[in-house]
Short mmCIF file of C-alpha atoms in Angstrom, two decimals:
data_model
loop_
_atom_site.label_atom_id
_atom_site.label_comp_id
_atom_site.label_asym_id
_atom_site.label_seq_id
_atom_site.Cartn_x
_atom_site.Cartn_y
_atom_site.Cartn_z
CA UNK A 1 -18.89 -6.77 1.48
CA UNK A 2 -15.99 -5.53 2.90
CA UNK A 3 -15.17 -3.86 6.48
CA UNK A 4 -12.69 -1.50 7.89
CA UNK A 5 -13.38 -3.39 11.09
CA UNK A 6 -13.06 -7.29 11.78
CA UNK A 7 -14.77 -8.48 15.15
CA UNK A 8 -10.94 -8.99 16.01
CA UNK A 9 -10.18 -5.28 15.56
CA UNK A 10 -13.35 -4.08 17.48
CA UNK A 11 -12.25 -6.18 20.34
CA UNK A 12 -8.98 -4.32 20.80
CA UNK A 13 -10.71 -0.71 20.49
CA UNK A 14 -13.08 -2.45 23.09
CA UNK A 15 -10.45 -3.29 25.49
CA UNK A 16 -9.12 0.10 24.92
CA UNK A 17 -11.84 2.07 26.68
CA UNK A 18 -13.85 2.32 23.48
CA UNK A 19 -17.53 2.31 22.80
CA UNK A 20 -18.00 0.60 19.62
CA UNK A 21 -21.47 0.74 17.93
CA UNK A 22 -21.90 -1.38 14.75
CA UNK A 23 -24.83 -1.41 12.44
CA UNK A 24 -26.54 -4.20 11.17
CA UNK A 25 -25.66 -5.83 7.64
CA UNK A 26 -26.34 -8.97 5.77
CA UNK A 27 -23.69 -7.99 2.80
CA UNK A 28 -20.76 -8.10 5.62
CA UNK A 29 -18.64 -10.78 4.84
CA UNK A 30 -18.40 -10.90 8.52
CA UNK A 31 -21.91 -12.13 10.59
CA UNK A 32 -23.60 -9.43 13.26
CA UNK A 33 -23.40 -12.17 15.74
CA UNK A 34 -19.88 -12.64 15.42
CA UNK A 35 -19.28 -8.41 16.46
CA UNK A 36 -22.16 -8.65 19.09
CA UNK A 37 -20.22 -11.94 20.51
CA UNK A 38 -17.21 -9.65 21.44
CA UNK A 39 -19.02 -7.12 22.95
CA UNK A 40 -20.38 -4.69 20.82
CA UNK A 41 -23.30 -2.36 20.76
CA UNK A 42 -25.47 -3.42 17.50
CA UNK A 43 -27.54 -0.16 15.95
CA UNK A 44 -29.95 -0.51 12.96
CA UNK A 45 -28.51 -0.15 9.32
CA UNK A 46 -27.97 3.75 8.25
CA UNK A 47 -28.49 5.16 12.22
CA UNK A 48 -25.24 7.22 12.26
CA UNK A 49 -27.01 10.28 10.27
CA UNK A 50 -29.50 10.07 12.24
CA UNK A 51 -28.87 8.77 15.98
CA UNK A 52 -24.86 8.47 16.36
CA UNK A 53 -23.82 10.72 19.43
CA UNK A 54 -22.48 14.18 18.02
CA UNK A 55 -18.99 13.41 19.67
CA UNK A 56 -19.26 10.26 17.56
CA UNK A 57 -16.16 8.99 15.17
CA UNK A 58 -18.15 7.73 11.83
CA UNK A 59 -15.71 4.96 10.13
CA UNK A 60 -17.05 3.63 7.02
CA UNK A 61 -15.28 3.11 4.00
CA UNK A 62 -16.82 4.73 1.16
CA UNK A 63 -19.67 6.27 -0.83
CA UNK A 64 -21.92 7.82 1.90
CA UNK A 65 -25.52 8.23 1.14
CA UNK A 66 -26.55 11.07 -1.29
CA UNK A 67 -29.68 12.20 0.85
CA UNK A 68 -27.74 13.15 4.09
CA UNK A 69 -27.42 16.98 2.84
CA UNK A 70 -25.22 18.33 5.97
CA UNK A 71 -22.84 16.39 7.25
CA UNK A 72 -22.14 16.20 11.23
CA UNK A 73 -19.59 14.19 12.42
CA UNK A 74 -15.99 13.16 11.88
CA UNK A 75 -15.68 10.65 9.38
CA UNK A 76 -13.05 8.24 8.73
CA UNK A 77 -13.52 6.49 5.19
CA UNK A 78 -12.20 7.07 1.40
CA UNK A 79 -13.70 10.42 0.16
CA UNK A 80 -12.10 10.51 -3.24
CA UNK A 81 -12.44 14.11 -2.64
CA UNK A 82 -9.06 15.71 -2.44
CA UNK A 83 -7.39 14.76 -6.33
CA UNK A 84 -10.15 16.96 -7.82
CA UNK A 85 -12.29 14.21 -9.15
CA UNK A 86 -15.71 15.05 -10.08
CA UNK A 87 -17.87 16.87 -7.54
CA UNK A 88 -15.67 17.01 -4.92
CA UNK A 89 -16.69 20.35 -4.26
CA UNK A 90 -20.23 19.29 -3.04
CA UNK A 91 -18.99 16.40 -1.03
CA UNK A 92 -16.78 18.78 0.94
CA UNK A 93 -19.88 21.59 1.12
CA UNK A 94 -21.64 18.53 2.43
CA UNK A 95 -19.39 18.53 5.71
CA UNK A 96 -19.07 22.21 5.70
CA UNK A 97 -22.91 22.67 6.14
CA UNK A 98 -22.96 19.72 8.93
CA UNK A 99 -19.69 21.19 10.52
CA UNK A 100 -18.64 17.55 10.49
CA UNK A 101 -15.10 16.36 9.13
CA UNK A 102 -13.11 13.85 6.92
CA UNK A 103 -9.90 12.19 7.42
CA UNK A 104 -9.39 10.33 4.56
CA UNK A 105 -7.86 6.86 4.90
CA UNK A 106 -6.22 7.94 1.15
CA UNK A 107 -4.43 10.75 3.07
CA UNK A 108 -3.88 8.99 5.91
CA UNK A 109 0.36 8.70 5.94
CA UNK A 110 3.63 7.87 8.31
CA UNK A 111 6.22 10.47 8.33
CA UNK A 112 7.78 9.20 5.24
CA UNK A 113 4.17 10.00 3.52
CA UNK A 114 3.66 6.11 3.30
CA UNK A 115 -0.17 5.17 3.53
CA UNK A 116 -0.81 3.51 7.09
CA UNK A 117 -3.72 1.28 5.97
CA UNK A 118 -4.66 0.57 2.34
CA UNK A 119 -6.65 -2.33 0.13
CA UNK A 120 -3.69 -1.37 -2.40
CA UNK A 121 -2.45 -5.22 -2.32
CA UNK A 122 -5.67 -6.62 -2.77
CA UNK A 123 -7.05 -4.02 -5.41
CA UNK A 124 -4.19 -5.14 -7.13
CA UNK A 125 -3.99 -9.14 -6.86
CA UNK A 126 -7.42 -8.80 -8.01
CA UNK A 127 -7.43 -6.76 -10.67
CA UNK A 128 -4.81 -8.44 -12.14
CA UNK A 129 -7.09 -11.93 -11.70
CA UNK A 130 -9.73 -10.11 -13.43
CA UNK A 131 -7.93 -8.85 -16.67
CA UNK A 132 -6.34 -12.43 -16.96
CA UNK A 133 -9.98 -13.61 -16.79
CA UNK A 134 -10.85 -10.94 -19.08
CA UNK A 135 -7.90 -11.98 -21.83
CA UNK A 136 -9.44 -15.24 -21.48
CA UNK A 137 -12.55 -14.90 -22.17
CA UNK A 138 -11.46 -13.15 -25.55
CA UNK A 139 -9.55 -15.98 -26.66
CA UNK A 140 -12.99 -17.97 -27.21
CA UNK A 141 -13.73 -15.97 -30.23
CA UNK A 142 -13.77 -12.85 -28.64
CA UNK A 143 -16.23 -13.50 -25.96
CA UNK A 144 -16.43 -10.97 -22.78
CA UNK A 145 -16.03 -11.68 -19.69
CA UNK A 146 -19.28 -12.04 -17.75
CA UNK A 147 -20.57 -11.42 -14.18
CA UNK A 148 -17.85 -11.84 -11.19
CA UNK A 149 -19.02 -13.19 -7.78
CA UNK A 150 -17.00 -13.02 -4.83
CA UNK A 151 -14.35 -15.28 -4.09
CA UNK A 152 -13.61 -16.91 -0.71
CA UNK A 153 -10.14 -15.96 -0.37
CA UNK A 154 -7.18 -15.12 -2.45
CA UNK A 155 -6.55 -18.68 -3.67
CA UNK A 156 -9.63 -20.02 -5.09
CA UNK A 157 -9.22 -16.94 -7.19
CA UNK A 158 -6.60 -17.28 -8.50
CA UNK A 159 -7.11 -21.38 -9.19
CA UNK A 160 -10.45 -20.14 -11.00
CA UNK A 161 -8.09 -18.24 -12.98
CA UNK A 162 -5.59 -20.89 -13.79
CA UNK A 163 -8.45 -23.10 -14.70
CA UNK A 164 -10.57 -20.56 -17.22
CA UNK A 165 -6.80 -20.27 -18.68
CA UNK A 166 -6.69 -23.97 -19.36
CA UNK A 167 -9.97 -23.53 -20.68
CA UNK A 168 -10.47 -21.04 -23.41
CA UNK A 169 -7.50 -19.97 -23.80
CA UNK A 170 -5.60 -23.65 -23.70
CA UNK A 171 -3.25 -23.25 -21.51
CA UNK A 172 -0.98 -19.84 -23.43
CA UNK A 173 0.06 -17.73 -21.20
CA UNK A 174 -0.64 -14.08 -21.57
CA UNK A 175 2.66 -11.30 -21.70
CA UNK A 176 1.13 -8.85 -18.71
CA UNK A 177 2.75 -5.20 -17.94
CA UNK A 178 2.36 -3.83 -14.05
CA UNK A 179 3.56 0.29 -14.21
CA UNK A 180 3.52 1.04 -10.36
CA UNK A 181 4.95 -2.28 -9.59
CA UNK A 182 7.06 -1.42 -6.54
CA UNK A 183 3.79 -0.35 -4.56
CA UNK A 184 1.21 -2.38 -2.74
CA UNK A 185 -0.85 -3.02 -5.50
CA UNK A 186 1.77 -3.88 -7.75
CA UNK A 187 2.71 -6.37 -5.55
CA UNK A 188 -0.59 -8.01 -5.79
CA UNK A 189 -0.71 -7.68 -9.31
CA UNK A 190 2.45 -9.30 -9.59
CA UNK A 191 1.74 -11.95 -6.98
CA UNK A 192 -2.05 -12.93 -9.11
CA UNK A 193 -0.33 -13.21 -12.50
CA UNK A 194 2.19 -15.47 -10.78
CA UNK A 195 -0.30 -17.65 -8.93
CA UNK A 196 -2.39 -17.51 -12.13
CA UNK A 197 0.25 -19.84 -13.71
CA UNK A 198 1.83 -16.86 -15.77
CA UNK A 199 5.16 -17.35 -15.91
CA UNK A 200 7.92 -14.57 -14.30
CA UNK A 201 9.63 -14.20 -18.03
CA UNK A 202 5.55 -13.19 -18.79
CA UNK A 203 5.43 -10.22 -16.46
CA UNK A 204 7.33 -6.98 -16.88
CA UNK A 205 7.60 -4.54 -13.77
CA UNK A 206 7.38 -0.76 -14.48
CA UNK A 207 8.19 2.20 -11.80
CA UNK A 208 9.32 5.12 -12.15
CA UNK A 209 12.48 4.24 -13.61
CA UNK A 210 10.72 2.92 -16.68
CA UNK A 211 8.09 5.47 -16.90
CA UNK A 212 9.89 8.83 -15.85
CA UNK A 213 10.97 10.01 -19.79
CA UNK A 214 7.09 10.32 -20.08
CA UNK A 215 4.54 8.51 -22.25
CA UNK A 216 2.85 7.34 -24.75
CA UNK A 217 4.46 4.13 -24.20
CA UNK A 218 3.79 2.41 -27.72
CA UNK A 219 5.26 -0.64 -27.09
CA UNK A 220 2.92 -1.49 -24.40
CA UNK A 221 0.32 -1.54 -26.87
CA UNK A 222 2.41 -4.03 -29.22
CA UNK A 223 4.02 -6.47 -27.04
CA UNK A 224 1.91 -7.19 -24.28
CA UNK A 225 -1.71 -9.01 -23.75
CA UNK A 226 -2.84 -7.28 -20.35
CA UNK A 227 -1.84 -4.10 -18.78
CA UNK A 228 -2.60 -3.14 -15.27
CA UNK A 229 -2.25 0.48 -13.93
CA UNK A 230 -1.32 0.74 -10.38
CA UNK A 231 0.49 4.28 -10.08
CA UNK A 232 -0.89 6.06 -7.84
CA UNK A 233 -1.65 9.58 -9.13
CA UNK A 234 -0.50 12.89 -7.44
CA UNK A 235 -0.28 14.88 -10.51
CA UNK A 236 -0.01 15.47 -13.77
CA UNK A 237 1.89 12.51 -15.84
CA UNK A 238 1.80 12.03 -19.55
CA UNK A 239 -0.50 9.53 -20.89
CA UNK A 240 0.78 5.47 -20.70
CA UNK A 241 -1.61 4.81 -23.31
CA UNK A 242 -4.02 6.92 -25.69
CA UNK A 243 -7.04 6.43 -27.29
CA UNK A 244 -5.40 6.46 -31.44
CA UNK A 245 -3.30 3.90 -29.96
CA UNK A 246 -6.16 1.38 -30.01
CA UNK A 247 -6.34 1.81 -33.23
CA UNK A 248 -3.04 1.28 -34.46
CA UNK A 249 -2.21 -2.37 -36.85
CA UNK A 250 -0.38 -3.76 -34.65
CA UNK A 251 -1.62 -3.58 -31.62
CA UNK A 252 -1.32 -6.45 -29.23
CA UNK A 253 -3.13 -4.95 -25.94
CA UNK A 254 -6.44 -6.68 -25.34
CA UNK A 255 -7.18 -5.78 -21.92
CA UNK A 256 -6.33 -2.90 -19.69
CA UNK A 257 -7.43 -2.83 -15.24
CA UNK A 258 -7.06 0.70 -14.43
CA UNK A 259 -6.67 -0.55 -10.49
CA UNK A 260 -6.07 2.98 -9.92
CA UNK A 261 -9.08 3.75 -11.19
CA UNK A 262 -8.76 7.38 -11.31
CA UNK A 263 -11.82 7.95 -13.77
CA UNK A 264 -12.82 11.26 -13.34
CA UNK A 265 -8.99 12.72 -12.80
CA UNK A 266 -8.33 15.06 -15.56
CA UNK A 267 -4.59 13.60 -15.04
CA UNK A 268 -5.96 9.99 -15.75
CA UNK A 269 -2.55 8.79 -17.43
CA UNK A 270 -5.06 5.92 -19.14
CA UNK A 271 -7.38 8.66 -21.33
CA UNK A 272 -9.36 5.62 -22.96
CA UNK A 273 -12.43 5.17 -21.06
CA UNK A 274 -14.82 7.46 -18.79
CA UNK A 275 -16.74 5.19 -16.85
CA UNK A 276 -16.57 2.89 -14.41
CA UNK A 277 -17.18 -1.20 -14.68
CA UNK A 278 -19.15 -3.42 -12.31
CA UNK A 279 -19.05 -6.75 -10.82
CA UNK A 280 -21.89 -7.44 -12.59
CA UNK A 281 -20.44 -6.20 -16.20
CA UNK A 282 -16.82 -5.97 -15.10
CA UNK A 283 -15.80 -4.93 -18.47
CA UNK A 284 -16.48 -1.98 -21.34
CA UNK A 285 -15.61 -2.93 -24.67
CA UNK A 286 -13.98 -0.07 -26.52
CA UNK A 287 -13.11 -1.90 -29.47
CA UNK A 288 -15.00 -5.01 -31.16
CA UNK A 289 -12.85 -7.44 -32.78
CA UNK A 290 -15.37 -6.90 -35.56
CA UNK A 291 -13.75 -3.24 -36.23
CA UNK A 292 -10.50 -4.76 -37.87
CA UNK A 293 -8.32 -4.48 -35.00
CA UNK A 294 -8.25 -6.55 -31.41
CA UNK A 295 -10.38 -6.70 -29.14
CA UNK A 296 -10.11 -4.33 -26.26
CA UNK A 297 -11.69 -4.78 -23.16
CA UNK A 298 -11.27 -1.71 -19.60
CA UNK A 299 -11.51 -3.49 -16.43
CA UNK A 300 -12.38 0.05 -14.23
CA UNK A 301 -13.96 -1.14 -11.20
CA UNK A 302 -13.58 1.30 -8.07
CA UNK A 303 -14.14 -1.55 -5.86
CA UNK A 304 -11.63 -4.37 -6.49
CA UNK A 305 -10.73 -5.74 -2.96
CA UNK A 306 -14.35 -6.66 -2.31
CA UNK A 307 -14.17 -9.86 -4.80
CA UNK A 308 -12.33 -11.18 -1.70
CA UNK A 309 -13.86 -9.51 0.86
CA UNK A 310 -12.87 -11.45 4.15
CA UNK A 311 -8.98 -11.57 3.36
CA UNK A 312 -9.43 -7.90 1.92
CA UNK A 313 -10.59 -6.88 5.22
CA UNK A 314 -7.85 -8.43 7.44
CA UNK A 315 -5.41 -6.45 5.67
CA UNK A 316 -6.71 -3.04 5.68
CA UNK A 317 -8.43 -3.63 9.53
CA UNK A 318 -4.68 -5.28 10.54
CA UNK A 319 -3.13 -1.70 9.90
CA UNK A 320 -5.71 0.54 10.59
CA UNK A 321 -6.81 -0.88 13.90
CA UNK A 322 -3.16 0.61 15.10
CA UNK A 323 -4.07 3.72 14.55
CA UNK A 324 -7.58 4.15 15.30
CA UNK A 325 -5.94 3.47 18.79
CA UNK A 326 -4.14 6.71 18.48
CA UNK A 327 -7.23 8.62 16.73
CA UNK A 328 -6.77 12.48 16.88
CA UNK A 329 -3.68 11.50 18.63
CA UNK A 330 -0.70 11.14 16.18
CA UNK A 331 0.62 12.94 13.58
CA UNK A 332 -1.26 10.50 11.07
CA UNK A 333 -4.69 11.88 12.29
CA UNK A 334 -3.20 15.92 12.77
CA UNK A 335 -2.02 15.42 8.88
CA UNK A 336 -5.54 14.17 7.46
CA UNK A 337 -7.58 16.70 9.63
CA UNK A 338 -4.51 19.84 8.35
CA UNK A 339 -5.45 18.47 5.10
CA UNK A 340 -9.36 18.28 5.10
CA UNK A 341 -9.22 22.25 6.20
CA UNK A 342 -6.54 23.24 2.98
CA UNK A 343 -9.04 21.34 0.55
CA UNK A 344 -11.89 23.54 2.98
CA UNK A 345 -10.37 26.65 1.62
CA UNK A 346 -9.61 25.14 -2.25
CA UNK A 347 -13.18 24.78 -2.60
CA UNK A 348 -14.32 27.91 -1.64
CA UNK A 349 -12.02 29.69 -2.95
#
């Protein structure tokens, strides 16, 4: 699994004056031996509810257990709280009743409102990997794509890519669309497709220019293979794509990855699925190619970056490492705290 915290990065909040606890885990990509080696202070697995110092910064980086009822501490770690997404009410009532606190790495920004750490690039690269394996897979008489298992780095996924390519689909490249292609994980996106062996006259790049007259977008459906959603969502937009569209004669679109992933945003600007996908069954089918039309396959999996989960975590700890130097120092921190007390008073309003 991923970490918000490489050995590397504990070493230079170490130096710092620091005391750095770290709890036990055989998922992290990264060995306990290698954080106790650099000096820090190893805790059992799941002691922060419980035995973490009440002064005590909690950095995680999602998903907190369910059974901790009243939440005590600051937290620093992706609350997908604050965009009204389902029961974000109750995770916020969970830190109001512990008096505790989140500063959401989302929220987290520079003074231009640009994220300071984010897995954007490699939720991207590997989404895009995973919709090409997806088209793939569909060109072998409509087969799905099955289980995915973590990849060492960035590389061998995309040269598993380029080879399932050769293999079922013989070599044809597929036509891909990125919308949010200027941003971090459209740059990933872009950068997969390309090391996939798509071709740069295969890959159109949508921003805002392209997208601002507002959707549907029917020629996404009709001249391309794969698209891959990376806007990040602030608001309301008008639907990219909608569910009739899959339905339509001509339609071309096999495979969408929502990297965005905003599922349970009533502003999802891709309306045509409401769960999320797995590593384990990375894709729902929402149409059969059975039914008269294409297949079509969602890629919706909330946790993209940790199919590479050493290189993912370089990145994000890289950037983030910075400013956890600074904690409760900088603007950054003052902005995500400001903002954890206005959602406070949303949800109790």
């Amino acid at each position: 699994h991923r970490t918000p915290v490489l050995p590397r990065h504990a070493k230079r909040l170490l130096d710092a004056g620091y005391k750095v606890s770290v709890e036990r885990s055989p998922a992290r990509c990264v060995e306990d031996a290698k954080y106790e080696e650099v000096g820090c202070t190893m805790v059992a697995t799941g002691s922060w509810a419980t035995d973490a110092p009440a002064d005590a910064v909690i950095l995680g980086l999602k998903e907190l257990p369910e059974d901790v009822d009243a939440l005590q501490h600051r937290h620093i770690f992706f609350g997908h709280c604050f965009k009204g997404q389902g029961g974000w009410k109750e995770m916020i009532g969970r830190f109001v009743r512990g008096g505790g606190s989140v500063y959401d790495v989302e929220f987290c920004v520079n003074d231009t409102g640009r994220r300071v750490a984010a897995f954007g690039r490699a939720a991207g690269y590997v989404g895009m990997a995973a919709g090409i394996q997806a088209w793939a897979a569909q060109q072998a008489g409509g087969g799905q794509l099955g289980a995915l298992e973590p990849y060492k780095d960035f590389s061998a996924l995309a040269a598993a890519t380029k080879e399932l390519v050769e293999k079922q689909a013989g070599g044809r490249a597929p036509r891909v669309i990125v919308i949010g292609a200027l941003g971090r994980a459209g740059n990933g996106a872009v950068d997969a497709a390309l090391a996939s062996g798509v071709p740069e006259e295969n890959i159109t790049k949508w921003d805002l220019a392209e997208t601002k007259v507002g959707g549907p977008f029917p020629v996404i459906v009709s001249d391309y293979d794969i698209m891959v959603n990376c806007v990040y969502l602030s608001s309301y937009i008008p639907p990219f794509v909608t569910e009739d569209m899959l339905d339509v004669g001509n339609r071309r679109l096999s495979v969408l990855v929502d990297v965005s992933c905003d599922t349970t945003n009533p502003n999802n600007p891709v309306p045509v699925y409401k769960t999320n996908s797995t590593f384990p069954k990375p894709v729902i089918r929402r149409r059969n190619p059975a039914d008269a039309v294409a297949a079509f396959d969602v890629i919706s999996i909330d946790h993209l970056p940790s199919l590479v989960p050493f290189e993912s975590s370089i990145e994000f700890g890289d950037d983030l490492c910075t400013h956890l130097l600074e904690f409760d120092q900088s603007p950054v921190w003052q902005r995500a705290i400001k903002l954890f007390r206005e959602k406070v008073e949303e949800a109790s309003a």
